[in-house]
GROMACS .gro file of C-alpha atoms in nm:
model
  455
    1MET     CA    1   5.793  16.200   0.262
    2THR     CA    2   5.481  16.295   0.141
    3LEU     CA    3   5.193  16.052   0.169
    4VAL     CA    4   5.036  15.987  -0.125
    5THR     CA    5   4.647  15.908  -0.042
    6PRO     CA    6   4.496  15.635  -0.297
    7PRO     CA    7   4.157  15.692  -0.448
    8ILE     CA    8   3.836  15.633  -0.296
    9PRO     CA    9   3.579  15.439  -0.521
   10ARG     CA   10   3.256  15.623  -0.534
   11ALA     CA   11   2.936  15.401  -0.552
   12ALA     CA   12   2.761  15.300  -0.842
   13GLY     CA   13   2.361  15.458  -0.911
   14SER     CA   14   2.422  15.820  -0.760
   15PHE     CA   15   2.180  16.107  -0.893
   16PRO     CA   16   2.162  16.471  -0.895
   17LEU     CA   17   2.040  16.601  -0.586
   18ILE     CA   18   1.909  16.316  -0.394
   19GLY     CA   19   2.270  16.063  -0.405
   20HIS     CA   20   2.211  15.774  -0.302
   21ALA     CA   21   1.851  15.768  -0.188
   22ILE     CA   22   1.646  15.571  -0.410
   23GLN     CA   23   1.866  15.264  -0.310
   24LEU     CA   24   1.871  15.347   0.032
   25MET     CA   25   1.489  15.399   0.033
   26ARG     CA   26   1.463  15.087  -0.160
   27ASP     CA   27   1.669  14.857  -0.003
   28ASN     CA   28   1.898  15.017   0.249
   29LEU     CA   29   2.074  14.678   0.414
   30GLY     CA   30   2.109  14.514   0.086
   31PHE     CA   31   2.273  14.874  -0.069
   32ILE     CA   32   2.513  14.856   0.217
   33ALA     CA   33   2.599  14.530   0.198
   34SER     CA   34   2.694  14.537  -0.152
   35LEU     CA   35   2.939  14.768  -0.085
   36ARG     CA   36   3.113  14.519   0.144
   37GLN     CA   37   3.104  14.299  -0.171
   38ASP     CA   38   3.189  14.558  -0.426
   39TYR     CA   39   3.458  14.762  -0.285
   40GLY     CA   40   3.757  14.742   0.003
   41PRO     CA   41   3.788  14.957   0.292
   42LEU     CA   42   3.699  15.284   0.208
   43VAL     CA   43   3.382  15.323  -0.033
   44GLU     CA   44   3.208  15.710  -0.062
   45ILE     CA   45   2.813  15.728  -0.108
   46THR     CA   46   2.636  16.068  -0.097
   47LEU     CA   47   2.357  16.073   0.204
   48GLN     CA   48   2.313  16.508   0.165
   49PRO     CA   49   2.371  16.690  -0.109
   50GLY     CA   50   2.722  16.861  -0.112
   51THR     CA   51   2.828  16.625   0.179
   52ARG     CA   52   3.058  16.355   0.147
   53THR     CA   53   2.976  16.034   0.349
   54VAL     CA   54   3.280  15.790   0.315
   55VAL     CA   55   3.131  15.387   0.450
   56VAL     CA   56   3.415  15.279   0.666
   57GLN     CA   57   3.494  14.855   0.622
   58ASP     CA   58   3.744  14.725   0.746
   59PRO     CA   59   3.727  14.630   1.107
   60ASP     CA   60   4.086  14.775   1.192
   61LEU     CA   61   3.978  15.073   1.079
   62ILE     CA   62   3.654  15.125   1.238
   63ARG     CA   63   3.817  15.030   1.530
   64THR     CA   64   4.107  15.345   1.473
   65MET     CA   65   3.769  15.575   1.439
   66LEU     CA   66   3.600  15.482   1.748
   67VAL     CA   67   3.911  15.483   1.941
   68ASP     CA   68   4.205  15.627   1.830
   69LEU     CA   69   4.005  15.932   1.639
   70ALA     CA   70   3.727  15.961   1.896
   71PRO     CA   71   3.888  16.313   1.991
   72THR     CA   72   3.917  16.448   1.725
   73LEU     CA   73   3.590  16.369   1.592
   74ASP     CA   74   3.220  16.497   1.596
   75LYS     CA   75   2.945  16.248   1.596
   76GLY     CA   76   2.858  16.309   1.222
   77ARG     CA   77   2.484  16.326   1.035
   78PHE     CA   78   2.326  16.056   1.214
   79PHE     CA   79   2.356  16.128   1.556
   80GLU     CA   80   2.311  16.545   1.459
   81LYS     CA   81   1.987  16.525   1.276
   82MET     CA   82   1.904  16.266   1.635
   83GLY     CA   83   1.996  16.610   1.831
   84HIS     CA   84   1.771  16.821   1.575
   85ILE     CA   85   1.497  16.603   1.647
   86LEU     CA   86   1.524  16.512   2.008
   87GLY     CA   87   1.726  16.776   2.165
   88ASP     CA   88   2.079  16.720   2.309
   89SER     CA   89   2.210  16.449   2.495
   90VAL     CA   90   2.475  16.186   2.622
   91VAL     CA   91   2.392  16.001   2.337
   92THR     CA   92   2.389  16.325   2.038
   93ALA     CA   93   2.672  16.539   2.193
   94ALA     CA   94   3.050  16.505   2.074
   95GLY     CA   95   3.396  16.593   2.250
   96GLN     CA   96   3.407  16.682   2.604
   97GLU     CA   97   3.027  16.818   2.598
   98HIS     CA   98   2.986  16.379   2.574
   99VAL     CA   99   3.226  16.378   2.824
  100ARG     CA  100   3.005  16.633   3.057
  101LYS     CA  101   2.682  16.463   3.033
  102ARG     CA  102   2.858  16.108   3.066
  103ARG     CA  103   2.988  16.163   3.365
  104GLN     CA  104   2.657  16.361   3.467
  105LEU     CA  105   2.456  16.076   3.362
  106GLN     CA  106   2.698  15.751   3.461
  107PRO     CA  107   2.534  15.717   3.773
  108ALA     CA  108   2.159  15.625   3.668
  109PHE     CA  109   2.338  15.293   3.505
  110ALA     CA  110   2.510  15.206   3.777
  111ARG     CA  111   2.517  14.836   3.919
  112ALA     CA  112   2.330  14.895   4.228
  113GLU     CA  113   2.005  15.086   4.016
  114ILE     CA  114   2.045  14.846   3.749
  115ALA     CA  115   2.006  14.576   4.060
  116ARG     CA  116   1.674  14.808   4.140
  117TYR     CA  117   1.540  14.783   3.779
  118VAL     CA  118   1.538  14.457   3.745
  119ASP     CA  119   1.177  14.375   3.919
  120ILE     CA  120   1.007  14.600   3.741
  121MET     CA  121   1.130  14.429   3.436
  122ARG     CA  122   1.025  14.108   3.505
  123ASN     CA  123   0.687  14.213   3.633
  124GLU     CA  124   0.632  14.402   3.348
  125VAL     CA  125   0.703  14.089   3.093
  126ALA     CA  126   0.500  13.912   3.342
  127ALA     CA  127   0.181  14.120   3.305
  128ALA     CA  128   0.311  14.072   2.900
  129THR     CA  129   0.286  13.710   2.897
  130ASP     CA  130  -0.031  13.646   3.113
  131SER     CA  131  -0.169  13.912   2.870
  132TRP     CA  132  -0.134  13.658   2.568
  133GLN     CA  133  -0.405  13.402   2.462
  134PRO     CA  134  -0.348  13.017   2.367
  135GLY     CA  135  -0.362  13.023   2.029
  136GLN     CA  136  -0.368  13.382   1.974
  137SER     CA  137  -0.154  13.463   1.680
  138LEU     CA  138   0.062  13.749   1.841
  139ASP     CA  139   0.279  14.043   1.608
  140VAL     CA  140   0.547  13.969   1.834
  141ARG     CA  141   0.780  14.336   1.658
  142GLU     CA  142   0.451  14.495   1.820
  143ALA     CA  143   0.423  14.323   2.075
  144MET     CA  144   0.803  14.402   2.158
  145VAL     CA  145   0.810  14.787   2.090
  146LYS     CA  146   0.531  14.758   2.384
  147LEU     CA  147   0.708  14.533   2.632
  148SER     CA  148   0.978  14.766   2.575
  149LEU     CA  149   0.777  15.097   2.583
  150ASP     CA  150   0.619  14.955   2.876
  151MET     CA  151   0.964  14.854   3.083
  152LEU     CA  152   1.143  15.242   2.973
  153ALA     CA  153   0.842  15.400   3.127
  154LYS     CA  154   0.792  15.232   3.415
  155THR     CA  155   1.193  15.224   3.520
  156VAL     CA  156   1.191  15.603   3.425
  157PHE     CA  157   0.869  15.694   3.550
  158SER     CA  158   0.723  15.377   3.819
  159GLY     CA  159   0.607  15.661   4.034
  160SER     CA  160   0.523  15.997   3.855
  161LEU     CA  161   0.276  15.954   3.636
  162ASP     CA  162  -0.112  15.792   3.649
  163GLU     CA  163  -0.187  15.503   3.482
  164GLU     CA  164  -0.413  15.742   3.188
  165THR     CA  165  -0.001  15.959   3.159
  166PHE     CA  166   0.118  15.628   3.092
  167ARG     CA  167  -0.098  15.507   2.806
  168ARG     CA  168  -0.057  15.837   2.598
  169LEU     CA  169   0.316  15.857   2.691
  170ARG     CA  170   0.336  15.528   2.519
  171HIS     CA  171   0.178  15.614   2.247
  172ASP     CA  172   0.343  15.928   2.125
  173LEU     CA  173   0.688  15.808   2.146
  174SER     CA  174   0.571  15.478   1.934
  175VAL     CA  175   0.495  15.765   1.688
  176VAL     CA  176   0.766  15.917   1.733
  177MET     CA  177   1.046  15.607   1.715
  178THR     CA  178   0.817  15.511   1.382
  179GLY     CA  179   0.964  15.892   1.276
  180VAL     CA  180   1.280  15.863   1.311
  181GLY     CA  181   1.449  15.642   1.121
  182ALA     CA  182   1.234  15.753   0.855
  183ARG     CA  183   1.385  16.139   0.928
  184ILE     CA  184   1.770  16.058   0.968
  185MET     CA  185   1.735  15.895   0.615
  186LEU     CA  186   1.559  16.159   0.429
  187PRO     CA  187   1.713  16.528   0.325
  188ASP     CA  188   1.656  16.769   0.540
  189TRP     CA  189   1.344  16.978   0.301
  190VAL     CA  190   1.176  16.652   0.320
  191GLU     CA  191   1.079  16.733   0.715
  192ARG     CA  192   0.972  17.077   0.607
  193LEU     CA  193   0.682  16.960   0.368
  194PRO     CA  194   0.361  17.024   0.508
  195LEU     CA  195   0.252  16.605   0.529
  196PRO     CA  196   0.053  16.453   0.754
  197PHE     CA  197   0.374  16.254   0.900
  198ASN     CA  198   0.574  16.536   0.959
  199ARG     CA  199   0.234  16.684   1.135
  200ARG     CA  200   0.186  16.364   1.316
  201PHE     CA  201   0.539  16.346   1.404
  202ASN     CA  202   0.624  16.635   1.552
  203GLU     CA  203   0.235  16.631   1.824
  204SER     CA  204   0.334  16.324   1.928
  205ARG     CA  205   0.725  16.426   1.977
  206ASP     CA  206   0.583  16.787   2.167
  207ALA     CA  207   0.336  16.551   2.345
  208VAL     CA  208   0.667  16.306   2.453
  209ARG     CA  209   0.835  16.640   2.613
  210ALA     CA  210   0.532  16.791   2.763
  211THR     CA  211   0.476  16.488   2.946
  212ILE     CA  212   0.810  16.452   3.127
  213HIS     CA  213   0.835  16.853   3.145
  214GLN     CA  214   0.524  16.763   3.374
  215ALA     CA  215   0.668  16.506   3.550
  216VAL     CA  216   0.977  16.660   3.626
  217ASP     CA  217   0.787  17.002   3.780
  218ASP     CA  218   0.552  16.776   4.048
  219LEU     CA  219   0.818  16.589   4.137
  220GLN     CA  220   1.029  16.899   4.226
  221ALA     CA  221   0.697  17.043   4.394
  222SER     CA  222   0.674  16.736   4.599
  223GLY     CA  223   0.973  16.675   4.739
  224HIS     CA  224   0.990  16.325   4.706
  225ASP     CA  225   1.209  16.056   4.555
  226THR     CA  226   0.983  15.806   4.365
  227GLY     CA  227   1.273  15.563   4.372
  228ASP     CA  228   1.263  15.616   4.004
  229MET     CA  229   1.548  15.754   3.746
  230LEU     CA  230   1.366  16.077   3.693
  231SER     CA  231   1.373  16.125   4.088
  232LEU     CA  232   1.841  16.051   4.003
  233LEU     CA  233   1.844  16.252   3.701
  234LEU     CA  234   1.670  16.562   3.941
  235ARG     CA  235   1.961  16.467   4.174
  236ALA     CA  236   2.211  16.471   3.877
  237THR     CA  237   2.479  16.770   3.925
  238ASP     CA  238   2.703  16.880   3.708
  239PRO     CA  239   3.096  16.724   3.745
  240ASP     CA  240   3.212  17.090   3.759
  241THR     CA  241   2.981  17.272   3.829
  242GLY     CA  242   2.763  17.128   4.091
  243GLU     CA  243   2.475  17.250   3.919
  244PRO     CA  244   2.194  17.001   3.808
  245LEU     CA  245   2.025  16.943   3.510
  246THR     CA  246   1.768  17.173   3.305
  247THR     CA  247   1.424  17.048   3.282
  248ASN     CA  248   1.533  17.051   2.947
  249GLN     CA  249   1.793  16.867   2.954
  250ILE     CA  250   1.630  16.601   3.117
  251CYS     CA  251   1.352  16.575   2.826
  252SER     CA  252   1.644  16.516   2.603
  253GLU     CA  253   1.795  16.213   2.784
  254ILE     CA  254   1.498  16.073   2.835
  255LEU     CA  255   1.354  16.127   2.501
  256THR     CA  256   1.671  15.975   2.348
  257LEU     CA  257   1.673  15.729   2.569
  258ALA     CA  258   1.318  15.599   2.472
  259VAL     CA  259   1.386  15.616   2.124
  260ALA     CA  260   1.751  15.492   2.133
  261GLY     CA  261   1.723  15.198   2.364
  262THR     CA  262   1.341  15.163   2.360
  263GLU     CA  263   1.366  15.008   1.953
  264THR     CA  264   1.657  14.884   2.025
  265THR     CA  265   1.508  14.666   2.245
  266ALA     CA  266   1.217  14.528   2.078
  267SER     CA  267   1.440  14.450   1.777
  268VAL     CA  268   1.650  14.224   2.005
  269LEU     CA  269   1.409  14.038   2.181
  270SER     CA  270   1.191  14.014   1.851
  271TRP     CA  271   1.499  13.794   1.687
  272ILE     CA  272   1.583  13.621   1.968
  273LEU     CA  273   1.203  13.471   1.959
  274TYR     CA  274   1.228  13.413   1.608
  275GLU     CA  275   1.573  13.251   1.640
  276LEU     CA  276   1.437  12.989   1.973
  277ALA     CA  277   1.154  12.922   1.756
  278ARG     CA  278   1.357  12.850   1.429
  279HIS     CA  279   1.633  12.613   1.666
  280PRO     CA  280   1.408  12.386   1.935
  281ASP     CA  281   1.729  12.308   2.031
  282ILE     CA  282   1.849  12.622   2.136
  283GLU     CA  283   1.535  12.701   2.312
  284ALA     CA  284   1.553  12.385   2.494
  285ARG     CA  285   1.920  12.418   2.655
  286VAL     CA  286   1.828  12.801   2.727
  287LEU     CA  287   1.529  12.665   2.972
  288ALA     CA  288   1.748  12.393   3.120
  289GLU     CA  289   2.007  12.649   3.236
  290LEU     CA  290   1.709  12.840   3.333
  291ASP     CA  291   1.555  12.583   3.566
  292GLU     CA  292   1.854  12.476   3.680
  293VAL     CA  293   1.990  12.821   3.847
  294LEU     CA  294   1.599  12.960   3.885
  295GLY     CA  295   1.394  12.663   3.960
  296GLY     CA  296   1.043  12.750   4.046
  297ARG     CA  297   1.124  13.119   4.128
  298PRO     CA  298   1.141  13.422   3.904
  299ILE     CA  299   1.482  13.603   3.791
  300VAL     CA  300   1.649  13.794   3.980
  301PHE     CA  301   1.949  14.079   3.894
  302ALA     CA  302   2.182  13.834   4.102
  303ASP     CA  303   2.114  13.545   3.834
  304VAL     CA  304   2.198  13.738   3.513
  305THR     CA  305   2.549  13.671   3.528
  306GLN     CA  306   2.453  13.266   3.645
  307LEU     CA  307   2.306  13.207   3.280
  308PRO     CA  308   2.602  13.175   3.051
  309TYR     CA  309   2.391  13.012   2.765
  310LEU     CA  310   2.115  13.255   2.743
  311ARG     CA  311   2.399  13.517   2.773
  312ARG     CA  312   2.591  13.403   2.420
  313VAL     CA  313   2.248  13.365   2.288
  314VAL     CA  314   2.156  13.789   2.350
  315THR     CA  315   2.614  13.816   2.202
  316GLU     CA  316   2.452  13.595   1.923
  317ALA     CA  317   2.159  13.743   1.803
  318THR     CA  318   2.349  14.104   1.893
  319ARG     CA  319   2.578  13.984   1.577
  320LEU     CA  320   2.368  13.813   1.378
  321HIS     CA  321   2.052  14.047   1.424
  322HIS     CA  322   2.283  14.379   1.500
  323THR     CA  323   2.035  14.676   1.539
  324GLY     CA  324   2.290  14.918   1.399
  325TRP     CA  325   2.256  15.015   0.983
  326LEU     CA  326   2.490  15.338   0.955
  327VAL     CA  327   2.652  15.471   1.269
  328THR     CA  328   2.844  15.820   1.141
  329ARG     CA  329   3.130  16.015   1.246
  330ARG     CA  330   3.250  16.350   1.101
  331THR     CA  331   3.665  16.506   1.075
  332THR     CA  332   3.674  16.809   1.215
  333THR     CA  333   4.005  16.872   1.087
  334GLU     CA  334   4.256  16.700   0.805
  335THR     CA  335   4.252  16.357   0.929
  336ARG     CA  336   4.474  15.988   0.866
  337LEU     CA  337   4.317  15.680   0.790
  338GLY     CA  338   4.493  15.425   0.746
  339LYS     CA  339   4.630  15.459   0.403
  340TRP     CA  340   4.378  15.763   0.326
  341THR     CA  341   4.415  16.168   0.473
  342LEU     CA  342   4.012  16.314   0.474
  343PRO     CA  343   3.944  16.690   0.443
  344ALA     CA  344   3.776  16.814   0.737
  345GLY     CA  345   3.407  16.756   0.750
  346THR     CA  346   3.390  16.436   0.599
  347GLU     CA  347   3.124  16.226   0.680
  348LEU     CA  348   3.208  15.881   0.819
  349ALA     CA  349   3.008  15.599   0.869
  350TYR     CA  350   3.018  15.223   0.938
  351CYS     CA  351   2.725  14.956   0.873
  352GLN     CA  352   2.772  14.683   1.220
  353HIS     CA  353   2.492  14.498   1.055
  354ALA     CA  354   2.711  14.405   0.763
  355LEU     CA  355   3.018  14.447   0.963
  356HIS     CA  356   2.917  14.143   1.157
  357ARG     CA  357   2.789  13.900   0.861
  358ASP     CA  358   3.108  13.956   0.679
  359PRO     CA  359   3.238  13.567   0.551
  360ALA     CA  360   3.581  13.713   0.564
  361LEU     CA  361   3.525  13.775   0.932
  362TYR     CA  362   3.255  13.472   1.076
  363SER     CA  363   3.280  13.142   0.937
  364ASN     CA  364   2.922  13.060   0.841
  365PRO     CA  365   2.802  13.429   0.930
  366LEU     CA  366   2.435  13.348   0.858
  367VAL     CA  367   2.413  13.080   1.069
  368PHE     CA  368   2.288  13.106   1.412
  369ASP     CA  369   2.523  12.977   1.690
  370PRO     CA  370   2.568  13.087   2.026
  371ASP     CA  371   2.841  12.858   2.123
  372ARG     CA  372   3.022  13.045   1.884
  373TRP     CA  373   3.148  13.262   2.236
  374LEU     CA  374   3.213  13.023   2.406
  375ASP     CA  375   3.581  13.078   2.603
  376SER     CA  376   3.707  12.797   2.395
  377ALA     CA  377   3.657  12.947   2.076
  378GLN     CA  378   3.844  13.101   1.778
  379PRO     CA  379   3.763  13.511   1.916
  380PRO     CA  380   3.612  13.767   1.563
  381PRO     CA  381   3.952  13.944   1.473
  382THR     CA  382   3.975  14.287   1.698
  383GLY     CA  383   3.723  14.588   1.554
  384ALA     CA  384   3.509  14.235   1.435
  385PHE     CA  385   3.194  14.250   1.691
  386LEU     CA  386   3.072  14.637   1.815
  387PRO     CA  387   2.758  14.540   1.975
  388PHE     CA  388   2.765  14.842   2.200
  389GLY     CA  389   2.999  15.035   1.987
  390ALA     CA  390   3.404  15.135   2.112
  391GLY     CA  391   3.567  15.406   2.269
  392LYS     CA  392   3.507  15.679   2.459
  393HIS     CA  393   3.138  15.706   2.300
  394LYS     CA  394   3.032  15.309   2.330
  395CYS     CA  395   2.704  15.305   2.487
  396ILE     CA  396   2.643  15.395   2.798
  397GLY     CA  397   2.350  15.157   2.866
  398ASP     CA  398   2.500  14.860   2.753
  399HIS     CA  399   2.503  14.683   3.039
  400PHE     CA  400   2.124  14.800   3.111
  401ALA     CA  401   2.018  14.689   2.816
  402LEU     CA  402   2.187  14.330   2.856
  403THR     CA  403   2.059  14.306   3.178
  404GLU     CA  404   1.721  14.393   3.044
  405LEU     CA  405   1.749  14.137   2.754
  406ILE     CA  406   1.824  13.822   2.965
  407THR     CA  407   1.539  13.986   3.196
  408ALA     CA  408   1.335  13.959   2.922
  409VAL     CA  409   1.377  13.671   2.771
  410ALA     CA  410   1.387  13.461   3.100
  411THR     CA  411   1.068  13.534   3.220
  412ILE     CA  412   0.898  13.476   2.843
  413VAL     CA  413   1.029  13.151   2.739
  414ARG     CA  414   0.894  13.034   3.127
  415ALA     CA  415   0.597  13.148   3.017
  416VAL     CA  416   0.458  13.096   2.693
  417ARG     CA  417   0.625  12.920   2.363
  418LEU     CA  418   0.609  13.103   2.093
  419ASP     CA  419   0.599  12.894   1.713
  420LEU     CA  420   0.620  12.996   1.381
  421PRO     CA  421   0.442  12.911   1.097
  422ALA     CA  422   0.566  12.616   0.881
  423GLY     CA  423   0.775  12.751   0.618
  424GLN     CA  424   0.784  13.179   0.729
  425THR     CA  425   1.138  13.341   0.645
  426VAL     CA  426   1.158  13.719   0.879
  427ARG     CA  427   1.349  13.950   0.679
  428PRO     CA  428   1.497  14.237   0.790
  429VAL     CA  429   1.397  14.589   0.716
  430ALA     CA  430   1.579  14.898   0.867
  431ARG     CA  431   1.457  15.162   0.982
  432ALA     CA  432   1.534  15.335   1.284
  433THR     CA  433   1.716  14.998   1.383
  434VAL     CA  434   1.714  14.722   1.195
  435ARG     CA  435   1.388  14.512   1.297
  436PRO     CA  436   1.162  14.212   1.155
  437ARG     CA  437   0.952  14.355   0.878
  438THR     CA  438   0.673  14.110   0.967
  439LEU     CA  439   0.726  13.845   1.256
  440VAL     CA  440   0.329  13.686   1.356
  441MET     CA  441   0.415  13.404   1.590
  442THR     CA  442   0.131  13.193   1.806
  443VAL     CA  443   0.108  13.159   2.176
  444ARG     CA  444   0.133  12.857   2.300
  445PRO     CA  445   0.132  12.781   2.702
  446ARG     CA  446   0.459  12.643   2.842
  447GLN     CA  447   0.369  12.353   3.062
  448GLU     CA  448   0.284  12.443   3.434
  449SER     CA  449   0.617  12.309   3.591
  450ALA     CA  450   0.837  12.579   3.386
  451ARG     CA  451   0.651  12.842   3.480
  452PRO     CA  452   0.806  13.048   3.774
  453ALA     CA  453   0.624  13.110   4.080
  454ALA     CA  454   0.501  13.427   4.135
  455ALA     CA  455   0.755  13.763   4.305
   0.00000   0.00000   0.00000
């Protein structure tokens, strides 16, 4: 019996040469969200002229794509462009190459290593909050980017870089993070134009790689183990050949981790602080739990699993404010996805941000409600909640990220209260991640009794 492939609708508004670029540049989140309202399980859009992109909108089909079809799919345009920009890494690799790289890097994200990172993370957060002045108008998004970069830099290079090099690295990484999102959205030919934006991006990316190269060379020459992630990567070996990572491989892994990890962490932290300011009752429950579990001491790794309400707050933030707005895969052979047969070379994409806000999947989806994640609550349908993806390409740093977020929030909210100006509504904007367009809050001191003792 011959399987009949139903037609896949094409989104309106495409133009020759640029496809749907105008809609994506004008309001990419709104455009992608509208597809869920106007079309069915699959809809075709044009990101790159000459390439067919099919947006997958049904949660069962998304899970099939990520889990069941994972061995037969490449990672697609989004990750391919990241690889071109940042170098080959576990994030951008597909197939057996991804499996190999993942096995190499897994020790860096083991429980024992994450436990050692918590003290570094907490100390960086405490240093940041100590620098905020009472009454200060704080650009929360920028503050969280700086904090995330500081946490990453200290985690990766805690014993490997001097302070001046740290400052240069933070600046260059910030430029790279901002530029990656734009380059992924735009047609390939734009990044070859002699524009100031492209020049700044290329200079900063090359400077980051040069800094990492120098740190690797210095650490290898010293023969010391500084206890940071860089030392661990230098010890990593290929599980099949026993060969160590090359300096170029280490550079690509750290650069990709910096862009993917710090950008998402900064965005989620910003959204959590925004929601706590909007919901004093939720903030009060977080503080009560912290007082009960921690008393007057700082958070340590063992506490991370003992804070169920704070964890639900973080989980709800990754639902309502998910940072991923377009994740891609690509068929390598003719592929059956549900009722549809897709030819080789078809780009597949899905949007976690739109998926997590679908009223067909969540009741009151735009309401920030941590208790929707109680064990007694009705769970979302399979494939409807994908904070870290699914299948063999699920984010390798998921436990690291959750630990970092819980540690940061627990430290910030006990040190300061961040007030939102009356009537302010913060809109999301999608660049490399979905982040607040503008989020300015006023710093207020928390009562001394709520502040943890020094570590």
